[in-house]
Amino acid sequence: MAYQKKYFSQFISIDNKTHLIEIWQNSEATITADEVTLMDSPFIIQLPDVGLFDPVLGMGCELNMLSKTNMQFFGSLYHIDPKEILVKHNVNGAINWLGYLNSETSRESYDQLTKYAVQFIGNDGFALLDRFYFLQLDGTNYIGVKSLFEVISICIQKIGLPFTYLNISLATTFTGWSGGASSTVFHEQYIDCSNFYDEDNQPFTLRKVLESVLQPFAAFIVQIGGDLYITDTHTIAQSGSITYKRFLLSNLSYAGTLSKTVSKT
């Protein structure tokens, strides 16, 4: 199976930016992409309603499309697998948001047969952390000692979204950290995987694992522009230019640095 483009549409926002919405489906059958018509407020990113120190800051989306025929999207977008339908939002040719279409959340009118609004809700993968467990592909527990960076990577890769980079910048360190150019505190702290299983040897959810790794550093993870960022409030509070260390999620290799200007607004 492979992801194939199923629907797409483009619009110009009031600030004169070109937005492209693409819906991809993981399918064995060959799919021919169709252009769809969008409604008012076609795509809205929903910011997380969480506390300042919550370690996992997931974002959702709202997608509003026109159903030209009765229940046009019911058969094609209703799905059971939470990772089956992928949503991409591009702005001026650059990825702005990646996520999955929620399998159980859609809304449409039943008082019209044609040309009515249909609303879908999506998530950026972090919502799935509560559905998946810290288990290997064969369903067995992880064993032995791993770096915190490995543990974070396992959680991210199980989400399955095509994020390109993981960017890390933390103010918190520990005595003995090397401070190497391609190293973070997550690379040099280790944990026994048995900590992620309860007294009955049952696995923790991926959310609980990721939170337990990030919380001691007062760190949080968030998606920005199709990449993942891990930082902390101390770093953000500095404002100005922040330098992140970049790692390719495809092979976890170091990929240099990234500088971003942050405002306290």
Short mmCIF file of C-alpha atoms in Angstrom, two decimals, residues 168 170-189 243 245 247 254 257:
data_model
loop_
_atom_site.label_atom_id
_atom_site.label_comp_id
_atom_site.label_asym_id
_atom_site.label_seq_id
_atom_site.Cartn_x
_atom_site.Cartn_y
_atom_site.Cartn_z
CA ILE A 168 15.86 20.77 19.08
CA LEU A 170 16.90 23.52 25.00
CA ALA A 171 18.10 25.83 27.75
CA THR A 172 18.14 22.94 30.24
CA THR A 173 21.28 20.78 30.35
CA PHE A 174 22.98 18.56 32.93
CA THR A 175 26.44 18.24 34.43
CA GLY A 176 28.61 16.16 32.17
CA TRP A 177 26.79 16.88 28.92
CA SER A 178 29.42 17.17 26.18
CA GLY A 179 27.78 20.06 24.36
CA GLY A 180 28.91 18.55 21.07
CA ALA A 181 27.78 20.20 17.84
CA SER A 182 25.66 17.23 16.80
CA SER A 183 24.52 16.24 20.28
CA THR A 184 21.61 17.21 22.52
CA VAL A 185 20.90 16.32 26.13
CA PHE A 186 18.52 13.67 24.78
CA HIS A 187 21.43 11.93 23.04
CA GLU A 188 23.47 11.62 26.23
CA GLN A 189 20.85 10.59 28.77
CA THR A 243 19.43 28.21 16.94
CA LYS A 245 19.99 21.53 15.97
CA PHE A 247 18.01 15.91 12.65
CA TYR A 254 22.50 15.36 12.21
CA THR A 257 21.42 24.05 12.41
#
